[in-house]
CSV table of C-alpha atoms in Angstrom, one decimal:
chain,number,residue,atom,x,y,z
A,2,MET,CA,-44.5,10.3,16.9
A,3,ARG,CA,-41.4,12.5,17.4
A,4,ILE,CA,-38.4,11.0,15.7
A,5,PRO,CA,-35.1,12.8,16.2
A,6,ILE,CA,-32.3,12.6,13.6
A,7,ASN,CA,-30.2,11.0,16.3
A,8,ASP,CA,-30.8,9.9,20.0
A,9,LEU,CA,-27.6,9.6,22.0
A,10,LYS,CA,-29.6,9.0,25.2
A,11,ARG,CA,-31.2,5.9,23.8
A,12,HIS,CA,-27.9,4.8,22.3
A,13,ASP,CA,-25.9,4.9,25.6
A,14,ALA,CA,-28.8,3.8,28.0
A,15,PRO,CA,-28.1,0.0,27.6
A,16,LEU,CA,-24.5,0.6,28.5
A,17,ALA,CA,-25.0,2.9,31.4
A,18,ASN,CA,-23.5,0.6,34.0
A,19,GLU,CA,-20.5,-0.5,31.9
A,20,LEU,CA,-19.9,3.3,31.1
A,21,ALA,CA,-20.1,4.2,34.8
A,22,ALA,CA,-17.6,1.4,35.6
A,23,ALA,CA,-15.2,2.6,33.0
A,24,VAL,CA,-15.3,6.2,34.2
A,25,ALA,CA,-14.9,4.9,37.8
A,26,ARG,CA,-11.8,3.0,36.7
A,27,VAL,CA,-10.2,6.1,35.4
A,28,LEU,CA,-11.0,8.1,38.4
A,29,SER,CA,-9.7,5.5,40.7
A,30,ARG,CA,-6.4,5.3,38.8
A,31,GLY,CA,-6.0,9.2,38.7
A,32,TRP,CA,-4.4,9.3,35.2
A,33,TYR,CA,-6.4,11.4,33.0
A,34,ILE,CA,-4.2,12.5,30.0
A,35,LEU,CA,-2.6,9.8,27.8
A,36,GLY,CA,-1.5,6.9,30.1
A,37,PRO,CA,-2.7,3.3,30.2
A,38,GLU,CA,-6.3,3.7,29.3
A,39,VAL,CA,-5.3,5.5,26.1
A,40,GLU,CA,-2.7,3.0,25.3
A,41,ALA,CA,-5.2,0.2,25.7
A,42,PHE,CA,-7.7,1.7,23.4
A,43,GLU,CA,-4.9,2.5,20.8
A,44,ALA,CA,-4.0,-1.1,20.8
A,45,GLU,CA,-7.5,-2.3,20.7
A,46,PHE,CA,-8.6,0.0,17.9
A,47,ALA,CA,-5.5,-0.7,15.8
A,48,ARG,CA,-6.3,-4.4,16.1
A,49,TYR,CA,-9.8,-3.8,15.1
A,50,CYS,CA,-8.7,-1.8,12.0
A,51,GLY,CA,-6.2,-4.3,11.0
A,52,VAL,CA,-3.1,-2.0,11.4
A,53,ARG,CA,-0.2,-2.1,13.8
A,54,HIS,CA,-0.3,1.3,15.1
A,55,CYS,CA,-2.8,3.8,16.4
A,56,ALA,CA,-2.2,7.2,18.1
A,57,GLY,CA,-5.1,8.9,19.9
A,58,VAL,CA,-5.5,12.7,19.4
A,59,GLY,CA,-7.9,15.4,20.3
A,60,ASN,CA,-10.4,15.2,17.4
A,61,GLY,CA,-10.7,14.1,13.9
A,62,THR,CA,-9.6,17.4,12.3
A,63,ASP,CA,-6.5,17.3,14.4
A,64,ALA,CA,-6.0,13.7,13.0
A,65,LEU,CA,-6.0,14.9,9.5
A,66,GLU,CA,-3.7,17.8,10.2
A,67,LEU,CA,-1.2,15.6,12.2
A,68,ALA,CA,-1.2,13.0,9.4
A,69,LEU,CA,-0.4,15.7,6.9
A,70,ARG,CA,2.4,17.1,9.0
A,71,ALA,CA,3.8,13.6,9.7
A,72,LEU,CA,4.0,13.1,5.9
A,73,GLY,CA,5.9,16.4,5.5
A,74,ILE,CA,3.1,18.3,3.9
A,75,GLY,CA,3.4,22.1,4.5
A,76,PRO,CA,3.5,25.5,2.9
A,77,GLY,CA,3.7,25.3,-1.0
A,78,SER,CA,2.1,21.9,-1.1
A,79,GLU,CA,-1.2,21.0,-2.8
A,80,VAL,CA,-3.4,18.3,-1.3
A,81,ALA,CA,-6.3,16.8,-3.4
A,82,THR,CA,-9.6,16.4,-1.5
A,83,VAL,CA,-13.3,16.7,-2.0
A,84,ALA,CA,-15.4,19.8,-1.3
A,85,ASN,CA,-18.5,18.1,0.0
A,86,ALA,CA,-17.7,16.8,3.4
A,87,GLY,CA,-18.1,19.8,5.7
A,88,MET,CA,-14.8,21.7,5.5
A,89,TYR,CA,-12.9,19.2,7.7
A,90,SER,CA,-10.2,18.2,5.3
A,91,THR,CA,-10.0,21.7,3.9
A,92,THR,CA,-9.4,23.1,7.5
A,93,ALA,CA,-6.6,20.5,8.1
A,94,ILE,CA,-5.0,21.4,4.8
A,95,LEU,CA,-5.1,25.1,5.3
A,96,ARG,CA,-3.7,24.7,8.9
A,97,VAL,CA,-0.6,23.0,7.7
A,98,GLY,CA,-0.2,25.9,5.1
A,99,ALA,CA,-1.0,23.8,2.2
A,100,THR,CA,-3.6,24.5,-0.6
A,101,PRO,CA,-6.6,22.2,-1.4
A,102,LEU,CA,-7.0,20.8,-4.8
A,103,TYR,CA,-10.8,20.0,-5.2
A,104,VAL,CA,-11.8,16.9,-7.0
A,105,ASP,CA,-15.5,16.2,-8.1
A,106,VAL,CA,-17.4,13.4,-6.7
A,107,ASP,CA,-19.2,10.4,-8.1
A,108,GLN,CA,-23.0,10.7,-8.7
A,109,CYS,CA,-23.9,7.6,-6.8
A,110,SER,CA,-21.6,7.3,-3.9
A,111,MET,CA,-20.9,11.1,-3.5
A,112,THR,CA,-17.3,10.1,-2.7
A,113,MET,CA,-14.2,11.2,-4.8
A,114,SER,CA,-14.6,10.1,-8.4
A,115,PRO,CA,-11.6,8.2,-9.6
A,116,ALA,CA,-12.0,9.5,-13.0
A,117,ALA,CA,-12.1,13.1,-11.8
A,118,PHE,CA,-9.0,12.5,-9.5
A,119,ASP,CA,-7.0,11.2,-12.6
A,120,ALA,CA,-8.2,14.1,-14.7
A,121,ALA,CA,-7.0,16.6,-11.9
A,122,LEU,CA,-3.6,14.9,-11.9
A,123,SER,CA,-3.0,15.3,-15.6
A,124,SER,CA,-4.6,18.9,-16.1
A,125,GLY,CA,-2.5,20.9,-13.6
A,126,PRO,CA,-0.1,23.6,-14.6
A,127,GLY,CA,2.8,22.1,-12.7
A,128,GLY,CA,3.6,19.1,-10.4
A,129,HIS,CA,1.1,16.7,-8.9
A,130,PRO,CA,-0.4,17.1,-5.4
A,131,ALA,CA,1.8,16.1,-2.5
A,132,ALA,CA,-1.0,14.0,-0.9
A,133,VAL,CA,-4.6,13.1,-1.3
A,134,ILE,CA,-7.3,12.9,1.5
A,135,VAL,CA,-9.9,10.2,0.4
A,136,THR,CA,-13.0,10.8,2.6
A,137,HIS,CA,-15.4,7.9,3.1
A,138,LEU,CA,-18.6,9.8,3.3
A,139,TYR,CA,-21.8,9.0,5.0
A,140,GLY,CA,-20.5,5.6,6.0
A,141,GLN,CA,-19.9,4.8,2.4
A,142,MET,CA,-16.2,3.8,1.5
A,143,ALA,CA,-14.7,5.5,-1.5
A,144,GLU,CA,-13.4,3.6,-4.5
A,145,ILE,CA,-10.1,3.2,-2.4
A,146,GLU,CA,-8.5,0.5,-4.6
A,147,GLU,CA,-8.8,2.6,-7.8
A,148,LEU,CA,-7.8,5.8,-6.1
A,149,LEU,CA,-4.8,4.1,-4.6
A,150,ALA,CA,-3.8,2.8,-8.0
A,151,ILE,CA,-4.0,6.3,-9.6
A,152,ALA,CA,-2.2,8.0,-6.7
A,153,GLY,CA,0.4,5.2,-6.7
A,154,ARG,CA,1.4,6.0,-10.3
A,155,LYS,CA,2.8,9.3,-9.1
A,156,ASN,CA,3.8,8.2,-5.6
A,157,ILE,CA,1.2,10.3,-4.0
A,158,PRO,CA,0.5,9.2,-0.3
A,159,VAL,CA,-3.2,8.6,0.4
A,160,ILE,CA,-4.7,9.7,3.8
A,161,GLU,CA,-8.1,8.1,4.5
A,162,ASP,CA,-10.7,10.2,6.2
A,163,CYS,CA,-12.6,7.6,8.1
A,164,ALA,CA,-14.6,9.9,10.5
A,165,GLN,CA,-17.8,8.6,9.1
A,166,ALA,CA,-16.7,5.1,8.4
A,167,GLN,CA,-15.7,3.2,11.5
A,168,GLY,CA,-16.0,-0.5,10.8
A,169,ALA,CA,-16.7,-0.2,7.1
A,170,ALA,CA,-14.8,-2.9,5.2
A,171,ARG,CA,-14.1,-4.1,1.7
A,172,ALA,CA,-12.6,-7.5,0.9
A,173,ALA,CA,-12.4,-8.1,4.7
A,174,ARG,CA,-10.1,-5.0,5.0
A,175,LYS,CA,-11.3,-2.2,7.1
A,176,ALA,CA,-11.5,1.5,6.3
A,177,GLY,CA,-8.3,3.1,7.6
A,178,SER,CA,-6.0,0.2,6.7
A,179,TRP,CA,-5.6,0.9,2.9
A,180,GLY,CA,-3.6,4.3,2.8
A,181,ALA,CA,-0.6,5.7,4.5
A,182,ALA,CA,-2.9,6.7,7.3
A,183,GLY,CA,-6.5,6.4,8.4
A,184,CYS,CA,-7.9,9.4,10.3
A,185,PHE,CA,-10.8,8.9,12.7
A,186,SER,CA,-13.1,11.1,14.7
A,187,PHE,CA,-14.9,9.9,17.8
A,188,TYR,CA,-17.5,12.7,18.0
A,189,PRO,CA,-20.4,11.5,20.1
A,190,THR,CA,-22.8,11.0,17.0
A,191,LYS,CA,-20.3,8.9,15.0
A,192,ASN,CA,-20.7,5.1,14.7
A,193,LEU,CA,-18.3,4.8,17.4
A,194,GLY,CA,-18.6,8.0,19.4
A,195,GLY,CA,-17.3,9.0,22.9
A,196,ALA,CA,-18.7,11.2,25.6
A,197,GLY,CA,-16.9,14.2,24.2
A,198,ASP,CA,-14.4,14.9,21.3
A,199,GLY,CA,-11.6,12.7,20.1
A,200,GLY,CA,-9.8,11.3,17.1
A,201,ALA,CA,-7.1,8.9,16.1
A,202,VAL,CA,-4.5,8.2,13.4
A,203,ALA,CA,-4.1,4.6,12.3
A,204,THR,CA,-1.3,3.3,10.3
A,205,ALA,CA,1.0,0.4,9.5
A,206,ASP,CA,4.0,2.6,9.3
A,207,ALA,CA,5.9,2.8,12.6
A,208,ASP,CA,7.9,5.8,11.7
A,209,LEU,CA,4.8,7.8,10.7
A,210,ASP,CA,3.1,6.7,14.0
A,211,ALA,CA,6.2,7.9,15.9
A,212,ARG,CA,5.9,11.3,14.2
A,213,VAL,CA,2.2,11.7,14.9
A,214,ARG,CA,2.8,10.9,18.6
A,215,ALA,CA,5.6,13.5,18.8
A,216,LEU,CA,3.4,16.0,16.9
A,217,ARG,CA,0.4,15.5,19.3
A,218,GLN,CA,2.5,16.6,22.2
A,219,TYR,CA,4.6,19.7,21.3
A,220,GLY,CA,7.0,17.7,19.1
A,221,TRP,CA,8.3,15.9,22.1
A,222,THR,CA,10.4,12.7,21.6
A,223,GLY,CA,11.3,12.7,25.3
A,224,LYS,CA,9.8,14.7,28.1
A,225,TYR,CA,10.2,18.4,27.6
A,226,ARG,CA,12.5,17.8,24.5
A,227,SER,CA,10.9,19.0,21.4
A,228,THR,CA,12.7,17.7,18.3
A,229,VAL,CA,9.9,17.5,15.7
A,230,ALA,CA,8.8,20.8,14.2
A,231,GLY,CA,5.1,21.6,14.1
A,232,GLY,CA,4.0,20.0,17.3
A,233,ARG,CA,0.9,21.1,19.2
A,234,ASN,CA,-1.3,19.8,22.1
A,235,SER,CA,-3.6,17.3,20.8
A,236,ARG,CA,-3.4,14.6,23.6
A,237,ARG,CA,-6.1,11.9,24.1
A,238,ASP,CA,-7.6,11.9,27.6
A,239,GLY,CA,-8.2,8.7,29.6
A,240,MET,CA,-11.9,9.2,30.3
A,241,GLN,CA,-12.8,9.3,26.6
A,242,ALA,CA,-10.6,6.3,26.0
A,243,ALA,CA,-12.4,4.3,28.6
A,244,VAL,CA,-15.7,5.1,27.1
A,245,LEU,CA,-14.5,4.1,23.6
A,246,ARG,CA,-13.1,0.8,24.9
A,247,THR,CA,-16.6,0.1,26.3
A,248,LYS,CA,-18.3,0.8,23.1
A,249,LEU,CA,-15.8,-0.8,20.6
A,250,PRO,CA,-17.0,-4.4,21.2
A,251,HIS,CA,-20.6,-3.3,20.2
A,252,LEU,CA,-19.6,-1.5,17.0
A,253,ASP,CA,-20.2,-4.3,14.4
A,254,ALA,CA,-23.6,-5.0,15.9
A,255,TRP,CA,-24.6,-1.3,15.7
A,256,ASN,CA,-23.3,-1.1,12.2
A,257,ALA,CA,-25.3,-4.2,11.1
A,258,ARG,CA,-28.4,-2.6,12.5
A,259,ARG,CA,-27.7,0.7,10.6
A,260,ARG,CA,-27.6,-1.3,7.4
A,261,GLU,CA,-30.9,-3.0,8.2
A,262,ILE,CA,-32.4,0.5,8.6
A,263,ALA,CA,-30.8,1.6,5.4
A,264,GLY,CA,-32.2,-1.4,3.6
A,265,MET,CA,-35.8,-0.7,5.0
A,266,TYR,CA,-35.6,2.9,3.8
A,267,ARG,CA,-34.4,1.7,0.4
A,268,ARG,CA,-37.3,-0.9,0.0
A,269,VAL,CA,-40.0,1.6,1.0
A,270,LEU,CA,-38.6,4.6,-1.0
A,271,ALA,CA,-37.8,2.6,-4.2
A,272,GLY,CA,-39.6,4.3,-7.0
A,273,SER,CA,-40.5,7.4,-4.9
A,274,GLY,CA,-38.6,9.8,-7.0
A,275,VAL,CA,-35.9,10.5,-4.6
A,276,ILE,CA,-32.3,9.3,-5.2
A,277,LEU,CA,-31.2,6.8,-2.7
A,278,PRO,CA,-27.8,5.7,-1.5
A,279,LEU,CA,-26.2,2.5,-3.0
A,280,THR,CA,-28.3,2.9,-6.3
A,281,GLY,CA,-28.3,-0.3,-8.2
A,282,GLN,CA,-27.3,-2.6,-5.4
A,283,GLU,CA,-29.9,-5.0,-3.9
A,284,ALA,CA,-28.3,-5.4,-0.4
A,285,CYS,CA,-26.2,-3.0,1.8
A,286,PRO,CA,-22.6,-4.2,1.5
A,287,THR,CA,-20.0,-4.2,4.3
A,288,ASP,CA,-18.3,-1.2,2.9
A,289,TYR,CA,-21.4,0.9,3.8
A,290,VAL,CA,-22.0,1.4,7.5
A,291,ALA,CA,-24.9,4.0,7.2
A,292,HIS,CA,-23.4,6.7,9.4
A,293,LEU,CA,-26.0,9.0,7.7
A,294,PHE,CA,-28.8,8.0,5.4
A,295,VAL,CA,-28.7,10.7,2.8
A,296,ILE,CA,-31.2,11.0,0.0
A,297,ARG,CA,-31.1,13.5,-2.8
A,298,SER,CA,-34.2,15.3,-4.1
A,299,ALA,CA,-34.9,18.6,-6.1
A,300,ASN,CA,-37.8,19.0,-3.6
A,301,ARG,CA,-35.6,18.9,-0.5
A,302,GLY,CA,-37.2,22.0,1.0
A,303,ARG,CA,-40.7,20.6,0.7
A,304,ILE,CA,-39.8,17.2,2.0
A,305,ARG,CA,-38.0,18.7,5.0
A,306,THR,CA,-40.9,21.1,5.9
A,307,LYS,CA,-43.4,18.3,5.9
A,308,LEU,CA,-41.2,16.0,8.0
A,309,ALA,CA,-40.7,18.7,10.5
A,310,ALA,CA,-44.4,19.3,10.8
A,311,ALA,CA,-44.7,15.6,11.6
A,312,GLY,CA,-42.1,15.7,14.2
A,313,ILE,CA,-39.4,14.1,12.3
A,314,GLY,CA,-35.8,15.5,12.5
A,315,THR,CA,-33.6,15.9,9.4
A,316,ASP,CA,-30.4,17.7,8.5
A,317,VAL,CA,-28.4,18.7,5.4
A,318,HIS,CA,-24.9,17.3,5.1
A,319,TYR,CA,-23.6,19.6,3.7
A,320,PRO,CA,-25.4,22.7,2.3
A,321,VAL,CA,-22.4,24.7,1.2
A,322,PRO,CA,-19.3,23.1,-0.6
A,323,ASP,CA,-16.0,24.0,0.8
A,324,HIS,CA,-14.8,26.0,-2.3
A,325,LEU,CA,-17.9,28.2,-2.0
A,326,GLN,CA,-17.6,28.9,1.7
A,327,GLU,CA,-17.3,32.6,2.7
A,328,SER,CA,-14.1,31.8,4.5
A,329,MET,CA,-12.5,30.7,1.3
A,330,ARG,CA,-12.9,33.9,-0.6
A,331,GLY,CA,-9.3,35.1,0.2
A,332,VAL,CA,-7.7,31.7,-0.3
A,333,ALA,CA,-5.9,31.1,-3.6
A,334,PHE,CA,-6.4,27.6,-4.9
A,335,ARG,CA,-6.6,26.0,-8.4
A,336,GLN,CA,-10.1,26.3,-9.8
A,337,THR,CA,-11.6,23.0,-10.9
A,338,ALA,CA,-15.1,22.2,-12.3
A,339,LEU,CA,-17.2,20.5,-9.5
A,340,PRO,CA,-20.7,20.1,-11.1
A,341,VAL,CA,-21.7,17.0,-9.2
A,342,THR,CA,-20.5,18.4,-5.8
A,343,GLU,CA,-22.6,21.6,-6.4
A,344,ALA,CA,-25.6,19.7,-7.5
A,345,CYS,CA,-25.4,17.4,-4.3
A,346,ALA,CA,-25.2,20.3,-2.0
A,347,ARG,CA,-28.6,21.6,-3.5
A,348,GLU,CA,-30.3,18.3,-3.1
A,349,VAL,CA,-28.9,16.2,-0.1
A,350,LEU,CA,-31.1,15.5,2.8
A,351,THR,CA,-30.2,13.3,5.9
A,352,LEU,CA,-33.0,11.1,7.4
A,353,PRO,CA,-32.8,9.7,11.0
A,354,CYS,CA,-30.6,6.6,11.1
A,355,PHE,CA,-29.3,5.3,14.4
A,356,PRO,CA,-29.1,1.7,15.8
A,357,GLU,CA,-31.9,2.2,18.4
A,358,MET,CA,-34.5,3.2,15.8
A,359,THR,CA,-37.4,0.8,15.8
A,360,ASP,CA,-38.9,-0.7,12.6
A,361,PRO,CA,-42.1,1.3,13.0
A,362,GLU,CA,-40.1,4.5,13.3
A,363,VAL,CA,-38.3,3.7,10.1
A,364,SER,CA,-41.4,2.9,8.5
A,365,GLU,CA,-43.0,6.2,9.6
A,366,VAL,CA,-40.1,8.3,8.2
A,367,ALA,CA,-39.9,6.4,5.0
A,368,GLY,CA,-43.8,6.7,4.4
A,369,ARG,CA,-43.7,10.4,5.2
A,370,VAL,CA,-40.9,11.0,2.8
A,371,ARG,CA,-42.6,8.9,0.1
A,372,GLU,CA,-45.8,11.1,0.5
A,373,SER,CA,-43.9,14.4,0.6
A,374,ALA,CA,-41.8,13.5,-2.5
A,375,GLY,CA,-44.8,13.1,-4.6
A,376,GLY,CA,-46.1,16.5,-4.2
């Protein structure tokens, strides 16, 4: 039985007719960049997230960069973030000319540790960071309430990186609606993925939304009139918006199935020796949408080799923390201790988890992991 880590063909097949009709609608209208299809998706996604505004942009990294720029973050600024999320926030921070301040993560959730964030704010040589990017990783929301409270004491704006957490909610409040801005990616493998790249910035702040909209198109506030410095071309296209509009009504059901799969994994792998997501919780809560099902094991290499021999796909998200990437060697940033981040990078392993997985497939993967973990 061959089981891929993801299967977009199986995922999109049931919607083939709807997707074809959505694409045909765009083609018949002949409006391919921004325009009514993008505006409709922005309104629908803002409503879904529980915010008043949403601006579609080129991809998730652009969303982070434009949110930073819209908040006035630039050269000389320091931005707190984590180092275990694939360089996306680091890339955005560096692109605006700012410097990352890396904060260690929690052992269980692998998201930013509130205690480590608090410590980083009080241990610096000078002022506090100009902003913090809180990444909701692997589909698990970070401790956003506590992080907001810590940031609020110093009036630090919070940007949520929701690329892996579309639809996650805590206390009936969606990821992306807590901070100054919520940044999303619609890369095809995301819980809500397009047929290409895409991103969005969601916010309750009308002024911030207006700045993002200007920045995504050369700083224009009127056609061919650039009044906002730092603008670029990061416009959303109508074809991708139409695809996302078709998929959005299915997102909650897909997330529910992802949680079911995660629950099956956790039941079968309990006591196997691997570290599981949501340790200590009996059920998968709504603030977890299982974008990736990531286990931890000191025997990662052995497990991965045996799964590959059985035709089961795996991946490592992410093998090298941002601060240890080769591209960071010439970058000056405040050095902080990141023991949990570095330990996770040595141990994390991603198992297949997508809504179309069958129960027998989940059982097969879990059984093989249990056998491999034992030696």
